Amino acid sequence: VPNSPADDVPQGADEGDNVEVKVWGDKPSFDFTPVEHYEIASVKPGMDFETASKTSGARFVMLKGGVARIHRALAQFMIDTHVDENGLTEVNTPVLVRDEAMYGTDKLPKFGEDSYQTTNGWWLVPTSEVPLTYSVGGDTLEQSALPIRLTAHTLCFRSEAGSAGRDTAGMLRQHQFEKVEMVSITHPDDSDAEQQRMVGCAEGILEKLGVPYRTVILCSGDMGFGARRTYDIEAWVPGQNCYREISSVSTTGDFQARRMNARFKPEGGGKPQFVHTLNGSGLAVGRTLIAVLENGQQADGSVLLPEALAPWLGGRREITAEGVLV
């Protein structure tokens, strides 16, 4: 049985009924027809799908040279921002987890087919939400310990069983990808405000990078199994001439807490209560790379990079038309 939506969640059947709540940034204007990330001349040498297909099959990529460095810089920029400015605690988590962790974070049994399981029973994490959230599974916390705010940069693994034929070109939808995740464990009275804070953290990354985006609240029919309320943040990708999801920020209320028996002791006494858990991408690294490359592309095939990223790139601000990071 899925979670019940919050009262302010719009009723609807699918993504067509989601409601736009914010639009930020001016879409870049080009005097040429912008192309998708994998078609940009300077990017092609550093985005090798052919070799990845040889080693691993479809929906994999090998990033090389400057493109690989930009991808790594984006992840470091995100983590450092969340730790230094947003007050999250960095965690280096396992990417192999037990059944209990997947069940407690509502990934089992419903989404088992979309995840990878090893022959000896571990699951490869579909998101670091799983180990971060389950870190309080079975615990009874002191109220004074709340909120707990965590972030992690990990590999994520998804079979994309329900996405056959969708987004097959480029690196938009991969079996293996990197994501910076945010998780908050809160007092029930604070979870709605915490969700707004987390949305702001995710939006802030895109604003620092100068990537236009919009934020939508998902309708009841488009939300995930365990979500009580979800905001999607969608980055503008000129090559596709549309917005694409780059972050999803959800509150589950006490849905996950009940599944994994995570409670806290009220300061005023009384029996332990269930915590509230929240999670959100902060952000998907590969999709952020796509957005940065497509918004920064130039007519000669070069790419201008965000100024905010320069400290993580040794001051470099551009991929030349020849594919050199300078």
CSV table of C-alpha atoms in Angstrom, one decimal:
chain,number,residue,atom,x,y,z
A,1,VAL,CA,0.0,0.0,0.0
A,2,PRO,CA,1.6,3.3,-1.0
A,3,ASN,CA,1.9,6.4,1.2
A,4,SER,CA,-1.0,8.8,1.4
A,5,PRO,CA,-0.4,12.2,-0.3
A,6,ALA,CA,-0.4,15.4,1.8
A,7,ASP,CA,-3.5,17.6,1.7
A,8,ASP,CA,-1.8,20.2,-0.5
A,9,VAL,CA,-0.7,17.7,-3.2
A,10,PRO,CA,-2.6,18.4,-6.4
A,11,GLN,CA,-4.9,15.6,-7.6
A,12,GLY,CA,-4.0,14.2,-11.0
A,13,ALA,CA,-3.2,11.1,-13.0
A,14,ASP,CA,0.2,11.7,-14.5
A,15,GLU,CA,3.0,14.2,-15.1
A,16,GLY,CA,0.6,16.3,-17.2
A,17,ASP,CA,-1.2,17.3,-14.0
A,18,ASN,CA,2.0,18.4,-12.1
A,19,VAL,CA,1.9,22.1,-11.1
A,20,GLU,CA,4.7,24.5,-11.9
A,21,VAL,CA,5.7,26.5,-8.7
A,22,LYS,CA,8.9,28.3,-9.8
A,23,VAL,CA,10.8,29.2,-12.9
A,24,TRP,CA,14.4,30.6,-12.6
A,25,GLY,CA,16.9,31.9,-15.1
A,26,ASP,CA,16.9,33.1,-18.6
A,27,LYS,CA,17.2,30.4,-21.3
A,28,PRO,CA,20.3,31.0,-23.4
A,29,SER,CA,19.7,32.4,-26.9
A,30,PHE,CA,21.8,30.9,-29.7
A,31,ASP,CA,22.5,32.2,-33.2
A,32,PHE,CA,22.8,28.5,-34.2
A,33,THR,CA,20.8,25.4,-33.6
A,34,PRO,CA,21.9,23.9,-30.3
A,35,VAL,CA,22.7,20.2,-30.2
A,36,GLU,CA,22.5,17.5,-27.6
A,37,HIS,CA,25.4,16.9,-25.2
A,38,TYR,CA,26.8,14.0,-27.1
A,39,GLU,CA,26.8,15.9,-30.4
A,40,ILE,CA,28.8,18.9,-29.2
A,41,ALA,CA,32.1,18.8,-31.1
A,42,SER,CA,34.4,19.5,-28.1
A,43,VAL,CA,32.6,16.9,-26.0
A,44,LYS,CA,32.6,13.9,-28.4
A,45,PRO,CA,36.2,12.8,-27.7
A,46,GLY,CA,35.5,12.7,-24.0
A,47,MET,CA,32.2,10.9,-24.0
A,48,ASP,CA,32.9,7.4,-25.3
A,49,PHE,CA,29.7,5.2,-25.7
A,50,GLU,CA,31.3,2.8,-28.1
A,51,THR,CA,34.0,1.5,-25.8
A,52,ALA,CA,31.6,1.4,-22.8
A,53,SER,CA,29.2,-0.7,-25.0
A,54,LYS,CA,32.1,-3.0,-25.7
A,55,THR,CA,32.9,-3.5,-22.1
A,56,SER,CA,29.4,-3.3,-20.5
A,57,GLY,CA,26.6,-3.1,-23.1
A,58,ALA,CA,24.0,-0.4,-23.6
A,59,ARG,CA,23.3,2.5,-21.3
A,60,PHE,CA,26.9,2.9,-20.1
A,61,VAL,CA,29.5,5.6,-20.9
A,62,MET,CA,33.2,6.1,-20.5
A,63,LEU,CA,34.1,9.8,-19.7
A,64,LYS,CA,37.6,10.8,-20.6
A,65,GLY,CA,39.9,13.8,-20.3
A,66,GLY,CA,38.4,17.1,-19.7
A,67,VAL,CA,34.8,15.8,-19.7
A,68,ALA,CA,35.7,13.3,-16.9
A,69,ARG,CA,37.3,16.1,-15.0
A,70,ILE,CA,34.3,18.4,-15.3
A,71,HIS,CA,32.0,15.5,-14.1
A,72,ARG,CA,34.3,15.0,-11.1
A,73,ALA,CA,34.4,18.7,-10.4
A,74,LEU,CA,30.7,19.0,-10.4
A,75,ALA,CA,30.3,16.2,-7.7
A,76,GLN,CA,33.0,17.9,-5.5
A,77,PHE,CA,31.4,21.3,-6.0
A,78,MET,CA,28.0,19.9,-4.9
A,79,ILE,CA,29.3,18.0,-1.9
A,80,ASP,CA,31.4,21.0,-0.7
A,81,THR,CA,28.5,23.4,-1.1
A,82,HIS,CA,26.1,21.1,0.9
A,83,VAL,CA,28.7,20.7,3.7
A,84,ASP,CA,30.2,24.2,3.8
A,85,GLU,CA,27.1,26.3,3.1
A,86,ASN,CA,24.1,24.1,3.8
A,87,GLY,CA,25.2,22.4,7.0
A,88,LEU,CA,25.0,18.8,5.9
A,89,THR,CA,27.3,16.0,7.2
A,90,GLU,CA,29.2,14.2,4.5
A,91,VAL,CA,29.0,10.4,4.6
A,92,ASN,CA,30.9,7.8,2.6
A,93,THR,CA,28.4,4.9,2.4
A,94,PRO,CA,28.5,1.3,1.2
A,95,VAL,CA,26.9,0.8,-2.2
A,96,LEU,CA,25.9,-2.8,-1.3
A,97,VAL,CA,23.0,-3.1,1.1
A,98,ARG,CA,20.8,-5.8,2.7
A,99,ASP,CA,17.2,-6.6,2.1
A,100,GLU,CA,16.2,-4.9,5.3
A,101,ALA,CA,17.7,-1.5,4.1
A,102,MET,CA,15.9,-1.8,0.7
A,103,TYR,CA,12.6,-2.7,2.4
A,104,GLY,CA,12.9,0.0,5.1
A,105,THR,CA,13.3,2.7,2.5
A,106,ASP,CA,10.4,1.4,0.4
A,107,LYS,CA,12.5,0.1,-2.5
A,108,LEU,CA,11.3,-3.5,-1.9
A,109,PRO,CA,9.2,-5.3,-2.8
A,110,LYS,CA,7.7,-2.9,-5.4
A,111,PHE,CA,10.9,-1.9,-7.1
A,112,GLY,CA,13.0,-5.0,-7.0
A,113,GLU,CA,13.0,-5.5,-10.7
A,114,ASP,CA,14.5,-2.0,-11.2
A,115,SER,CA,17.5,-2.8,-9.0
A,116,TYR,CA,20.5,-5.2,-9.2
A,117,GLN,CA,21.0,-8.0,-6.7
A,118,THR,CA,24.2,-9.9,-6.3
A,119,THR,CA,24.4,-13.7,-6.2
A,120,ASN,CA,25.0,-13.6,-2.5
A,121,GLY,CA,22.0,-11.4,-1.7
A,122,TRP,CA,23.3,-7.9,-1.4
A,123,TRP,CA,21.6,-5.1,-3.5
A,124,LEU,CA,23.5,-2.4,-5.4
A,125,VAL,CA,22.0,0.9,-4.2
A,126,PRO,CA,19.6,2.6,-6.6
A,127,THR,CA,20.4,5.7,-4.6
A,128,SER,CA,22.4,6.5,-1.5
A,129,GLU,CA,19.0,7.5,0.1
A,130,VAL,CA,18.9,3.8,1.1
A,131,PRO,CA,22.0,3.6,3.3
A,132,LEU,CA,21.7,7.2,4.5
A,133,THR,CA,18.1,6.8,5.6
A,134,TYR,CA,18.5,3.3,7.0
A,135,SER,CA,21.4,4.5,9.1
A,136,VAL,CA,18.7,5.2,11.8
A,137,GLY,CA,16.8,2.0,11.2
A,138,GLY,CA,15.8,0.4,14.5
A,139,ASP,CA,17.1,3.4,16.5
A,140,THR,CA,15.4,5.4,19.2
A,141,LEU,CA,17.0,8.8,19.0
A,142,GLU,CA,17.0,11.7,21.5
A,143,GLN,CA,14.8,14.6,20.2
A,144,SER,CA,17.8,16.9,20.7
A,145,ALA,CA,19.6,14.9,18.0
A,146,LEU,CA,17.1,16.1,15.4
A,147,PRO,CA,17.3,17.1,12.7
A,148,ILE,CA,20.0,14.9,11.2
A,149,ARG,CA,21.1,16.2,7.8
A,150,LEU,CA,23.3,13.9,5.7
A,151,THR,CA,24.8,14.0,2.2
A,152,ALA,CA,26.7,11.4,0.1
A,153,HIS,CA,28.2,11.1,-3.3
A,154,THR,CA,27.9,7.6,-4.6
A,155,LEU,CA,27.5,5.4,-7.7
A,156,CYS,CA,23.9,4.4,-8.2
A,157,PHE,CA,22.7,1.4,-10.1
A,158,ARG,CA,19.3,0.9,-11.9
A,159,SER,CA,18.2,-1.7,-14.4
A,160,GLU,CA,15.7,0.8,-15.9
A,161,ALA,CA,13.4,-2.1,-16.5
A,162,GLY,CA,10.4,0.1,-17.1
A,163,SER,CA,12.3,2.5,-19.5
A,164,ALA,CA,12.9,0.3,-22.5
A,165,GLY,CA,13.3,2.5,-25.6
A,166,ARG,CA,13.3,5.8,-23.6
A,167,ASP,CA,16.3,8.2,-23.7
A,168,THR,CA,18.5,5.6,-25.4
A,169,ALA,CA,20.9,8.2,-26.9
A,170,GLY,CA,23.5,10.0,-24.8
A,171,MET,CA,23.9,9.7,-21.0
A,172,LEU,CA,20.6,10.9,-19.8
A,173,ARG,CA,19.4,7.4,-18.6
A,174,GLN,CA,22.2,5.0,-17.5
A,175,HIS,CA,22.4,1.7,-15.6
A,176,GLN,CA,25.3,3.2,-13.6
A,177,PHE,CA,25.5,6.9,-12.6
A,178,GLU,CA,26.7,9.2,-9.9
A,179,LYS,CA,24.5,11.3,-7.6
A,180,VAL,CA,24.9,13.5,-4.7
A,181,GLU,CA,22.1,12.8,-2.3
A,182,MET,CA,20.6,14.7,0.6
A,183,VAL,CA,18.7,13.0,3.5
A,184,SER,CA,17.1,14.6,6.5
A,185,ILE,CA,15.7,12.8,9.6
A,186,THR,CA,13.4,15.3,11.5
A,187,HIS,CA,10.8,15.8,14.1
A,188,PRO,CA,7.3,15.4,12.6
A,189,ASP,CA,6.5,19.1,13.2
A,190,ASP,CA,9.5,20.2,11.2
A,191,SER,CA,9.4,18.0,8.1
A,192,ASP,CA,7.4,20.3,5.9
A,193,ALA,CA,9.7,23.2,6.5
A,194,GLU,CA,12.7,20.9,6.1
A,195,GLN,CA,11.4,19.8,2.6
A,196,GLN,CA,11.3,23.5,1.5
A,197,ARG,CA,14.9,23.9,2.9
A,198,MET,CA,16.1,20.9,0.9
A,199,VAL,CA,14.4,22.1,-2.3
A,200,GLY,CA,16.3,25.4,-1.8
A,201,CYS,CA,19.6,23.5,-1.4
A,202,ALA,CA,19.1,21.7,-4.7
A,203,GLU,CA,17.9,24.8,-6.5
A,204,GLY,CA,20.9,26.7,-5.2
A,205,ILE,CA,23.3,24.3,-6.9
A,206,LEU,CA,21.7,25.1,-10.3
A,207,GLU,CA,21.6,28.8,-9.6
A,208,LYS,CA,25.4,28.9,-8.7
A,209,LEU,CA,26.0,27.1,-12.0
A,210,GLY,CA,23.7,29.5,-13.9
A,211,VAL,CA,21.6,26.7,-15.3
A,212,PRO,CA,17.9,27.7,-15.9
A,213,TYR,CA,15.4,25.5,-14.2
A,214,ARG,CA,11.8,25.1,-13.1
A,215,THR,CA,10.3,23.5,-10.0
A,216,VAL,CA,7.1,21.5,-10.1
A,217,ILE,CA,5.0,19.8,-7.4
A,218,LEU,CA,4.0,16.3,-8.4
A,219,CYS,CA,0.4,15.4,-8.6
A,220,SER,CA,-1.0,12.4,-6.7
A,221,GLY,CA,-0.7,10.1,-9.7
A,222,ASP,CA,2.9,10.9,-10.5
A,223,MET,CA,4.4,10.5,-7.0
A,224,GLY,CA,6.6,7.6,-5.9
A,225,PHE,CA,5.4,4.7,-3.8
A,226,GLY,CA,6.7,6.1,-0.5
A,227,ALA,CA,6.3,9.9,-1.0
A,228,ARG,CA,3.9,12.1,0.8
A,229,ARG,CA,4.9,15.2,-1.2
A,230,THR,CA,7.4,15.5,-4.0
A,231,TYR,CA,9.0,18.5,-5.8
A,232,ASP,CA,10.9,17.9,-9.0
A,233,ILE,CA,13.5,20.4,-10.2
A,234,GLU,CA,14.0,20.3,-13.9
A,235,ALA,CA,17.0,21.8,-15.7
A,236,TRP,CA,16.7,23.4,-19.1
A,237,VAL,CA,18.5,21.4,-21.8
A,238,PRO,CA,18.7,23.4,-25.1
A,239,GLY,CA,19.6,20.4,-27.2
A,240,GLN,CA,16.2,18.8,-26.4
A,241,ASN,CA,14.5,22.2,-26.1
A,242,CYS,CA,12.8,21.2,-22.9
A,243,TYR,CA,13.2,20.8,-19.1
A,244,ARG,CA,14.5,17.5,-17.8
A,245,GLU,CA,14.4,16.3,-14.2
A,246,ILE,CA,17.6,16.8,-12.3
A,247,SER,CA,16.4,16.4,-8.7
A,248,SER,CA,13.5,15.0,-6.9
A,249,VAL,CA,12.9,16.1,-3.3
A,250,SER,CA,10.4,14.1,-1.3
A,251,THR,CA,9.1,13.9,2.2
A,252,THR,CA,7.8,10.4,3.2
A,253,GLY,CA,6.4,11.5,6.5
A,254,ASP,CA,6.6,8.5,8.9
A,255,PHE,CA,6.1,6.0,6.1
A,256,GLN,CA,9.8,4.8,5.9
A,257,ALA,CA,10.2,5.3,9.7
A,258,ARG,CA,7.4,2.8,10.4
A,259,ARG,CA,8.9,0.3,8.0
A,260,MET,CA,12.3,0.5,9.6
A,261,ASN,CA,11.2,1.3,13.2
A,262,ALA,CA,13.0,4.6,13.6
A,263,ARG,CA,11.8,6.7,16.5
A,264,PHE,CA,12.7,9.5,18.9
A,265,LYS,CA,12.1,10.2,22.6
A,266,PRO,CA,10.0,13.4,23.0
A,267,GLU,CA,11.8,15.9,25.3
A,268,GLY,CA,8.6,16.3,27.3
A,269,GLY,CA,8.4,12.6,28.1
A,270,GLY,CA,5.9,10.1,26.8
A,271,LYS,CA,6.3,7.2,24.5
A,272,PRO,CA,8.7,7.3,21.5
A,273,GLN,CA,7.3,8.7,18.3
A,274,PHE,CA,8.3,7.9,14.7
A,275,VAL,CA,10.7,10.4,13.0
A,276,HIS,CA,10.0,11.8,9.6
A,277,THR,CA,12.4,11.1,6.7
A,278,LEU,CA,13.1,13.2,3.6
A,279,ASN,CA,15.4,12.7,0.7
A,280,GLY,CA,16.4,14.6,-2.4
A,281,SER,CA,19.0,14.7,-5.2
A,282,GLY,CA,21.5,17.4,-4.8
A,283,LEU,CA,22.1,16.7,-7.7
A,284,ALA,CA,22.3,13.9,-10.3
A,285,VAL,CA,25.9,14.5,-11.5
A,286,GLY,CA,25.6,13.2,-15.0
A,287,ARG,CA,22.4,15.1,-15.8
A,288,THR,CA,24.0,18.3,-14.3
A,289,LEU,CA,27.0,17.7,-16.7
A,290,ILE,CA,24.5,17.5,-19.6
A,291,ALA,CA,22.8,20.7,-18.6
A,292,VAL,CA,26.2,22.6,-18.1
A,293,LEU,CA,27.5,21.4,-21.5
A,294,GLU,CA,24.3,22.1,-23.5
A,295,ASN,CA,23.7,25.5,-22.0
A,296,GLY,CA,27.4,26.5,-22.5
A,297,GLN,CA,27.8,25.3,-26.0
A,298,GLN,CA,29.1,27.8,-28.7
A,299,ALA,CA,28.8,27.9,-32.4
A,300,ASP,CA,32.3,26.6,-33.0
A,301,GLY,CA,31.7,23.5,-30.9
A,302,SER,CA,33.5,24.8,-27.8
A,303,VAL,CA,31.8,25.0,-24.4
A,304,LEU,CA,32.0,27.9,-21.9
A,305,LEU,CA,31.9,26.6,-18.3
A,306,PRO,CA,30.3,28.1,-15.2
A,307,GLU,CA,32.5,30.5,-13.2
A,308,ALA,CA,31.4,28.8,-10.0
A,309,LEU,CA,33.1,25.6,-11.1
A,310,ALA,CA,36.5,27.1,-11.8
A,311,PRO,CA,38.0,26.5,-8.3
A,312,TRP,CA,37.4,22.8,-8.8
A,313,LEU,CA,39.0,22.9,-12.3
A,314,GLY,CA,42.2,24.7,-11.5
A,315,GLY,CA,40.7,27.9,-12.8
A,316,ARG,CA,39.8,26.4,-16.2
A,317,ARG,CA,36.7,27.9,-17.8
A,318,GLU,CA,36.3,26.4,-21.3
A,319,ILE,CA,36.5,23.3,-23.4
A,320,THR,CA,38.0,24.4,-26.7
A,321,ALA,CA,36.6,23.3,-30.0
A,322,GLU,CA,39.5,20.8,-30.1
A,323,GLY,CA,38.3,19.3,-26.8
A,324,VAL,CA,41.0,20.7,-24.6
A,325,LEU,CA,40.1,22.0,-21.1
A,326,VAL,CA,41.6,25.5,-20.6
